[in-house]
Short mmCIF file of C-alpha atoms in Angstrom, two decimals:
data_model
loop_
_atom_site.label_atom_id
_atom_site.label_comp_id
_atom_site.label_asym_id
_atom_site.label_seq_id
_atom_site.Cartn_x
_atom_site.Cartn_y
_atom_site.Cartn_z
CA UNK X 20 134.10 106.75 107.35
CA UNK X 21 134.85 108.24 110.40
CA UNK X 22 132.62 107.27 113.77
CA UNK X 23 132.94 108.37 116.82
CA UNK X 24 131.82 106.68 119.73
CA UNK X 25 132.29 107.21 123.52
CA UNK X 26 134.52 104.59 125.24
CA UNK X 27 131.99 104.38 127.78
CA UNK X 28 129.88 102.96 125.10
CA UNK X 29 132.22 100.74 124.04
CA UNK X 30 132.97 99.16 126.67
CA UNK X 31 129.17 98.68 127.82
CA UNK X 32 128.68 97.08 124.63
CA UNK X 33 131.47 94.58 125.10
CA UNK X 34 130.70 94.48 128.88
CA UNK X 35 126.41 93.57 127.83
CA UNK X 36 128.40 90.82 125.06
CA UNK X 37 130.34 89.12 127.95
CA UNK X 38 127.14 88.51 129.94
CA UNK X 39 125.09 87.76 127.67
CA UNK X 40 126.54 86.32 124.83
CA UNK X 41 127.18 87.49 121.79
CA UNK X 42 124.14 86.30 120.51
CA UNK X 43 121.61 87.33 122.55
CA UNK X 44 119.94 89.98 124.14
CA UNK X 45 117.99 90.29 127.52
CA UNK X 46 114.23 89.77 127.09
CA UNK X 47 112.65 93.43 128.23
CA UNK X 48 110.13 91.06 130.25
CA UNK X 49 111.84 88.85 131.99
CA UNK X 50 114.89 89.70 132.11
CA UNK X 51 115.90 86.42 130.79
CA UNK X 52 118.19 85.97 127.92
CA UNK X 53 116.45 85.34 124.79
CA UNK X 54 117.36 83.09 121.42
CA UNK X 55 116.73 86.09 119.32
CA UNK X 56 120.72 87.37 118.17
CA UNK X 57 121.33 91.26 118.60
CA UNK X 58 122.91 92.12 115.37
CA UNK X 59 122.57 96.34 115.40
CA UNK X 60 126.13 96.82 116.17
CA UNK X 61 125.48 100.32 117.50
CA UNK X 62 123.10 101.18 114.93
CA UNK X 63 119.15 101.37 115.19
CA UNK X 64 118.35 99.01 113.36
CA UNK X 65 118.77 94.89 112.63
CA UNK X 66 121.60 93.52 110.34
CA UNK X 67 121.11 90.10 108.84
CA UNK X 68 123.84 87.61 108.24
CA UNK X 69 124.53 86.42 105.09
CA UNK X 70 123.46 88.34 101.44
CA UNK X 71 120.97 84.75 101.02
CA UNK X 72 119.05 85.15 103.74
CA UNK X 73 118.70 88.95 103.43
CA UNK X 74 117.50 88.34 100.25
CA UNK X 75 115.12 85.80 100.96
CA UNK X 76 113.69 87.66 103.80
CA UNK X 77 113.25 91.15 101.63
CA UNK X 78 110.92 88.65 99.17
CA UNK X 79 109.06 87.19 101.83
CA UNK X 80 108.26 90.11 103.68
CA UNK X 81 108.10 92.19 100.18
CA UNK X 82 110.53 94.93 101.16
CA UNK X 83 113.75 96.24 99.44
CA UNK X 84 117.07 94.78 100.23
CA UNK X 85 119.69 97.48 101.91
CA UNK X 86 123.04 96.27 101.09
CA UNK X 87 125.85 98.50 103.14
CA UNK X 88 129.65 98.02 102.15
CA UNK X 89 132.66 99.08 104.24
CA UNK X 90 135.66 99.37 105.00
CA UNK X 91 136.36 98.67 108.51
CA UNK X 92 135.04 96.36 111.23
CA UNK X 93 131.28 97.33 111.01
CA UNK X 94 130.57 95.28 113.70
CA UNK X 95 132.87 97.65 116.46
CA UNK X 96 131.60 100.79 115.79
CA UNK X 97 135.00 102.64 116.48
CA UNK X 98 136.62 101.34 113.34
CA UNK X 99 133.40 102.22 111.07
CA UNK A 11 127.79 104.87 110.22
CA UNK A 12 126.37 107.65 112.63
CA UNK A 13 123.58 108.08 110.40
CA UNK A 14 122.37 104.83 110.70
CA UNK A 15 122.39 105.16 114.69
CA UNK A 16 119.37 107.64 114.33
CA UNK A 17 116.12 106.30 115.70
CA UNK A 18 114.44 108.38 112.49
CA UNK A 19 116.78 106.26 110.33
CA UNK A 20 116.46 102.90 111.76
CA UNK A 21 112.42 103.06 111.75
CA UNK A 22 112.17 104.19 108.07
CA UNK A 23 114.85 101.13 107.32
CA UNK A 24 113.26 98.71 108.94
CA UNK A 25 110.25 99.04 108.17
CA UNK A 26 111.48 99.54 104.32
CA UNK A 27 114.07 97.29 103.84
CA UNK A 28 116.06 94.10 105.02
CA UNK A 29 119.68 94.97 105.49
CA UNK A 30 122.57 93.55 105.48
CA UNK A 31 126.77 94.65 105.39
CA UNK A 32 129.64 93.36 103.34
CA UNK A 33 133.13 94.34 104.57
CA UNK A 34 135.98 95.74 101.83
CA UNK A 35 139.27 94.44 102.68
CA UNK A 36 140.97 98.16 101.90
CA UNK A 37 141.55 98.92 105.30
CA UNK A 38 144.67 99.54 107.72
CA UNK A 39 144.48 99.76 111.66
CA UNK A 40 147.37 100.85 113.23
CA UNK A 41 147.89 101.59 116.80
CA UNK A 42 148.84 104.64 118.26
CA UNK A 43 152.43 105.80 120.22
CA UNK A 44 150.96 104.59 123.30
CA UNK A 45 149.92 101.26 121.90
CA UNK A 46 147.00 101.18 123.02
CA UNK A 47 144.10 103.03 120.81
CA UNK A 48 143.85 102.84 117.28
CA UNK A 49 144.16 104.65 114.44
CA UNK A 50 142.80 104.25 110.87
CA UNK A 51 144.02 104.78 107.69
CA UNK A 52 140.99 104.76 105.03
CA UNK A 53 137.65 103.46 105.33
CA UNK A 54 134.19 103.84 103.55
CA UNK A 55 130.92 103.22 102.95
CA UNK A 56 128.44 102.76 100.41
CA UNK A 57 124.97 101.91 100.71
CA UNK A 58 123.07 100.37 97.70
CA UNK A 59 119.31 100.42 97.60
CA UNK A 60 118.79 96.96 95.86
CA UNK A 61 115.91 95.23 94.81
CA UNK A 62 115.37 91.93 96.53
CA UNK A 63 117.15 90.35 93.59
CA UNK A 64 120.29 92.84 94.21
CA UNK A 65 119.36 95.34 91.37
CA UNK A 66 120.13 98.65 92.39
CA UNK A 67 118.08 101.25 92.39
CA UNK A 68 119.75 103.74 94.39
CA UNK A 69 123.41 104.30 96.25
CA UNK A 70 124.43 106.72 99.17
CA UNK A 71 128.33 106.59 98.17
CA UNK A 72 130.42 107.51 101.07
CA UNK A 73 129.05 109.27 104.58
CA UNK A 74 125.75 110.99 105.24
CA UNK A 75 124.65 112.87 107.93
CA UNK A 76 121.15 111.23 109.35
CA UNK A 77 119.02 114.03 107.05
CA UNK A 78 121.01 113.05 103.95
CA UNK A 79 120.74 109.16 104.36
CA UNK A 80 117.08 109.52 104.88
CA UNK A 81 116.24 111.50 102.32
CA UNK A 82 118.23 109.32 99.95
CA UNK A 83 116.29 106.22 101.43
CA UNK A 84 112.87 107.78 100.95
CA UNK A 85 113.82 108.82 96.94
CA UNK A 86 115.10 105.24 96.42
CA UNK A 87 111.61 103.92 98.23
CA UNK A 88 108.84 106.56 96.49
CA UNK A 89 110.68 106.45 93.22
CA UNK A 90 111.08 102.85 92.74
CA UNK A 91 107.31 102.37 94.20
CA UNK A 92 105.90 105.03 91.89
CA UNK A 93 107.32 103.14 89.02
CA UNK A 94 105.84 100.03 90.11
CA UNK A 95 102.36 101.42 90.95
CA UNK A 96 102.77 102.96 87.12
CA UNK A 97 99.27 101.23 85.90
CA UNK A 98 100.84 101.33 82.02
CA UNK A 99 103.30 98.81 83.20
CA UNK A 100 100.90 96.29 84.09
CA UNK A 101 99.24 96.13 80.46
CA UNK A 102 102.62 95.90 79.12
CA UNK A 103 103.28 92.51 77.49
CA UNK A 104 105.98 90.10 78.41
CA UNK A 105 108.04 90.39 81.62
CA UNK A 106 111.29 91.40 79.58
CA UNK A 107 109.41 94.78 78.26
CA UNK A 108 108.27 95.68 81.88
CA UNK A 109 111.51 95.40 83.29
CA UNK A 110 112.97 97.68 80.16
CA UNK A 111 109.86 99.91 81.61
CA UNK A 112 110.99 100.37 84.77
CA UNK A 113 114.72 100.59 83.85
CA UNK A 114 114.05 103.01 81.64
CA UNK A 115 112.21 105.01 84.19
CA UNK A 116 114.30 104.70 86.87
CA UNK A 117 117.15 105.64 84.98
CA UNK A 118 114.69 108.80 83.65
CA UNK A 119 114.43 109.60 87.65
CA UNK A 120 118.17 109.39 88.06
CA UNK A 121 118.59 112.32 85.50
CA UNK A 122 115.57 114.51 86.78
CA UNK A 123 117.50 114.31 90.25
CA UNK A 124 120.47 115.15 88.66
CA UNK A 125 119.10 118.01 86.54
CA UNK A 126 117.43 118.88 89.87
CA UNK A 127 120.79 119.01 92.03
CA UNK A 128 122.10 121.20 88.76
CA UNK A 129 119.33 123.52 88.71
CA UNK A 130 117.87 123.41 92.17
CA UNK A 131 115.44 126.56 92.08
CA UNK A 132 113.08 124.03 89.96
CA UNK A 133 109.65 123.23 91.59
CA UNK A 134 109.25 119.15 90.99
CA UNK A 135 107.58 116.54 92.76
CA UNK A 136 110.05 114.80 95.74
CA UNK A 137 112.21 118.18 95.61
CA UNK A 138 112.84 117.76 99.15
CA UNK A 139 114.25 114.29 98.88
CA UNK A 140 116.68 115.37 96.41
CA UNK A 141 117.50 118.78 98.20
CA UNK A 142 117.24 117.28 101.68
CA UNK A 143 117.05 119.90 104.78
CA UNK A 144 120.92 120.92 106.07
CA UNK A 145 121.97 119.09 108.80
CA UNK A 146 121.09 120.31 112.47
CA UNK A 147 124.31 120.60 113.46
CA UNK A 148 126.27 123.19 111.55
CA UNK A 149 130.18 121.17 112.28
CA UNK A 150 128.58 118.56 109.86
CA UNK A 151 128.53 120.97 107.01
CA UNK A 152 131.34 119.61 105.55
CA UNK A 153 130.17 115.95 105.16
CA UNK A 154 127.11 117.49 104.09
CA UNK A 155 129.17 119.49 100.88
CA UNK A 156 130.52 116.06 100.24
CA UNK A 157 127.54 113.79 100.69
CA UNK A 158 126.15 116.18 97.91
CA UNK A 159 128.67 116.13 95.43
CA UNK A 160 129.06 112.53 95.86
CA UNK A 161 125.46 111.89 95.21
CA UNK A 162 125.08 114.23 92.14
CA UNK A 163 127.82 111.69 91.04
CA UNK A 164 125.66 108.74 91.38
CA UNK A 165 122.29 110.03 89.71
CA UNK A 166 124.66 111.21 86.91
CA UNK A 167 126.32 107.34 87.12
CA UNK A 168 122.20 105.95 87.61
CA UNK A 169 121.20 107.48 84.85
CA UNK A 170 123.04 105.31 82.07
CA UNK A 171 123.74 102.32 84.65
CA UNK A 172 120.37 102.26 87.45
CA UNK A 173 118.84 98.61 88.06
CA UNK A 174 122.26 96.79 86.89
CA UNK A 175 123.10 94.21 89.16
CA UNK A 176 124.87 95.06 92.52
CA UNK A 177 127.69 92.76 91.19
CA UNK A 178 128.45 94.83 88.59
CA UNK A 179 127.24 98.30 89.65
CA UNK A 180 128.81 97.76 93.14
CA UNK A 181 132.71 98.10 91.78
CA UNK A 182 132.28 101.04 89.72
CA UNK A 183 130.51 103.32 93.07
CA UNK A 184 133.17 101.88 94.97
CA UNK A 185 136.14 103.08 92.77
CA UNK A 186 135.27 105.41 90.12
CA UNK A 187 133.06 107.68 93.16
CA UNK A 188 134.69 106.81 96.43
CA UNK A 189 138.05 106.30 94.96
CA UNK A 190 138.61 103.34 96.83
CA UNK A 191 140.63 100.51 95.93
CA UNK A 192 138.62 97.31 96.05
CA UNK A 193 140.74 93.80 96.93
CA UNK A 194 139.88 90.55 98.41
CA UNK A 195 142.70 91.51 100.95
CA UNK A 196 142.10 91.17 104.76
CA UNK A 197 142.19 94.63 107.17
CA UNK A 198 145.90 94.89 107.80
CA UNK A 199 146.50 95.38 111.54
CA UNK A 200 149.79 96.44 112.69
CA UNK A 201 150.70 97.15 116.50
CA UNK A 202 148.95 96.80 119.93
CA UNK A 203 146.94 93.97 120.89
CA UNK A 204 143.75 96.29 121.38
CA UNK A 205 143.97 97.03 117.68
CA UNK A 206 144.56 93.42 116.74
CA UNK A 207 141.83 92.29 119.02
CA UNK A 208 139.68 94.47 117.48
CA UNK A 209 140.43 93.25 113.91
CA UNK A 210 138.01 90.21 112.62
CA UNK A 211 138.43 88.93 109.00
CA UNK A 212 135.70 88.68 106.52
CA UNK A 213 134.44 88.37 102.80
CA UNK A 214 135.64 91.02 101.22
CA UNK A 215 133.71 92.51 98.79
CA UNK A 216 135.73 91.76 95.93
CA UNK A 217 135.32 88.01 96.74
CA UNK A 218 131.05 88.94 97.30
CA UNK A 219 131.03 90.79 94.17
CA UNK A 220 132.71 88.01 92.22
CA UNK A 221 130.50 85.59 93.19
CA UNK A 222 128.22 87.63 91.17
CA UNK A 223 127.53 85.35 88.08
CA UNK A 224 125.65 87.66 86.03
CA UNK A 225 128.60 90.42 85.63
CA UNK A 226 130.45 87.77 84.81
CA UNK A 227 128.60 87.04 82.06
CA UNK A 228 128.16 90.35 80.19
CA UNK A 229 129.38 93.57 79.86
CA UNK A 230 127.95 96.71 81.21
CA UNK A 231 124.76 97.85 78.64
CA UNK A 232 125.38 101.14 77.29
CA UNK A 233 122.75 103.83 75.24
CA UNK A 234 118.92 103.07 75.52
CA UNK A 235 118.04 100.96 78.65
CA UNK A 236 115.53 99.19 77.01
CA UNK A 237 117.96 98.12 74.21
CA UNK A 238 119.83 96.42 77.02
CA UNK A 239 118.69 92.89 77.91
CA UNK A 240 122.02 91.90 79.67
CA UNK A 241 121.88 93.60 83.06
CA UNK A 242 118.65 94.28 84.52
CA UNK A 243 116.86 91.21 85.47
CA UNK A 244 114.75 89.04 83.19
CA UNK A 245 111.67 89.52 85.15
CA UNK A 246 110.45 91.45 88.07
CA UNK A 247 110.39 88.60 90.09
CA UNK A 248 113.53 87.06 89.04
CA UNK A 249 115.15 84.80 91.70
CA UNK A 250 118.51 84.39 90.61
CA UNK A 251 120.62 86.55 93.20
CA UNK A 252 123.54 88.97 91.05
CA UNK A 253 126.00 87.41 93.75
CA UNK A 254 124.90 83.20 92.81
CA UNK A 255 126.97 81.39 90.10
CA UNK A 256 127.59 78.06 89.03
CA UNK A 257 130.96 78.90 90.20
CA UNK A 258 130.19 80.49 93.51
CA UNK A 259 132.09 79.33 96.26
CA UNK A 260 129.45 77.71 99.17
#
């Protein structure tokens, strides 16, 4: 799996971690940091945690459960 | 995954399904002469379409572009929701015999997508999601080729083995189609700091797929899906999780 991203990128990503946390993201209203954890990791879309939860939360909400494997650090997008 | 990065992609996933990653230990970072950047040796993906249980209806094995993940998505979604919305199934009796239903169909969609990718001039229902549109740009050609060969693999795979559990379907993409080596080893760093810094631990997915009771417990069903009452789940609506044992570490 080869990704390429833009060192700018990078480095805005880890630049938007250091102020804000790892586990949080700026609330588009306020401005304010919110308790709600960014997990896209460069990717449009939401990653859960943990395979239990994901799984609970596909029944609940009655969708399908997406279950990526890799090799690599998924969560820095230059090694995935 | 660059695919996944797509605002097209990320809508119809969301909106579709809950997801969630699992890292594979196979992996090497090394830095480069200057010791600062890193290079990689290996790395994959593979994305599995599970039920909420972790039965799988579907896998993109290895890297799409955007228009191949998609399309892949959307046959794993309208296929696996046609079945359901199939109104025989719902005067079937017993639980057991509608979940032989649907693994027999799904595994009867596998090989019509196969046949299809075989003999693509036929005219069939969902055509484009098995002959998805080329990729905009024309340097991604390549991964394209590949993305295709690697799914005609799977449907021909899915069509003796769809709706097993992840546990035990999950191994077999991994090596037999991506010719990866799965181990419960960490990503080996060697070199500068930046590549080290870089490098987290995690389950690997040998250790996830272990925890996966249900392989454990019986061998892969072979011949006439509906024959089979070891892999696909018990009922629709079966709670157990492929990945929860007894044994299962916590």
């Amino acid at each position: 799996m080869i990704r390429r991203v833009a060192l700018p990128t990078m480095v805005l990503a880890t630049a938007a971690a250091m102020v804000w946390g790892e586990d949080s993201v700026p609330s588009p209203r306020s401005g304010h940091t919110t308790s709600k954890p960014d997990r896209s990791f460069g990717t449009a879309l939401q990653w859960e945690k943990a395979l239990d939860s994901a799984s609970k939360r596909a029944e609940r909400e009655r969708k399908l459960l997406l279950v990526l494997a890799v090799a690599g650090h998924f969560e820095d997008p230059f090694f995935t | 995954m660059q695919a996944l990065a797509k605002p097209e992609v990320g809508d119809f996933l969301s909106k579709n399904f809950v997801s969630v990653y699992d890292k594979v230990g196979t992996f090497q970072v090394n830095s480069s002469t200057d010791g600062k950047t890193a290079n990689r040796n290996g790395g994959n993906v593979a994305a599995f379409f599970c039920t909420p249980s972790g039965y799988v209806i579907h896998t993109a094995a290895g890297p799409r572009t955007s228009e191949a993940f998609l399309a892949e998505a959307k046959w794993a979604v309208s296929v696996y929701s046609q079945i359901l919305s199939d109104r025989s199934l719902g005067v079937v009796q017993g639980r057991i015999d509608q979940v032989s239903r649907v693994t027999a169909a799904l595994r009867s969609a596998h090989s019509s997508a196969y046949d299809l990718m075989n003999k693509p001039d036929q005219v069939l229902p969902g055509r484009e999601l098995v002959l998805h549109a080329p990729p905009a740009d024309p340097k991604l050609k390549g991964l394209d080729d590949a993305g295709r060969k690697q799914r005609k693999q799977v449907h021909q795979l899915f069509k003796t083995h769809a709706f097993e559990p992840l546990a035990m379907i999950g191994p077999k993409v991994y090596k037999d189609i991506l010719g990866e080596k799965v181990s419960n080893q960490e990503v080996q760093l060697t070199g500068g700091s930046e590549a080290k810094q870089a490098g987290r631990s995690g389950q690997s997915l040998l250790e996830f797929f272990e925890e996966g009771g249900a392989a454990k417990a019986s061998p892969p069903p072979s011949g006439d899906p509906a024959k089979s009452k070891s892999a696909p789940p018990k009922n629709l609506n079966d709670t157990k999780k492929p990945w929860e044992s007894k044994n299962a570490k916590k």
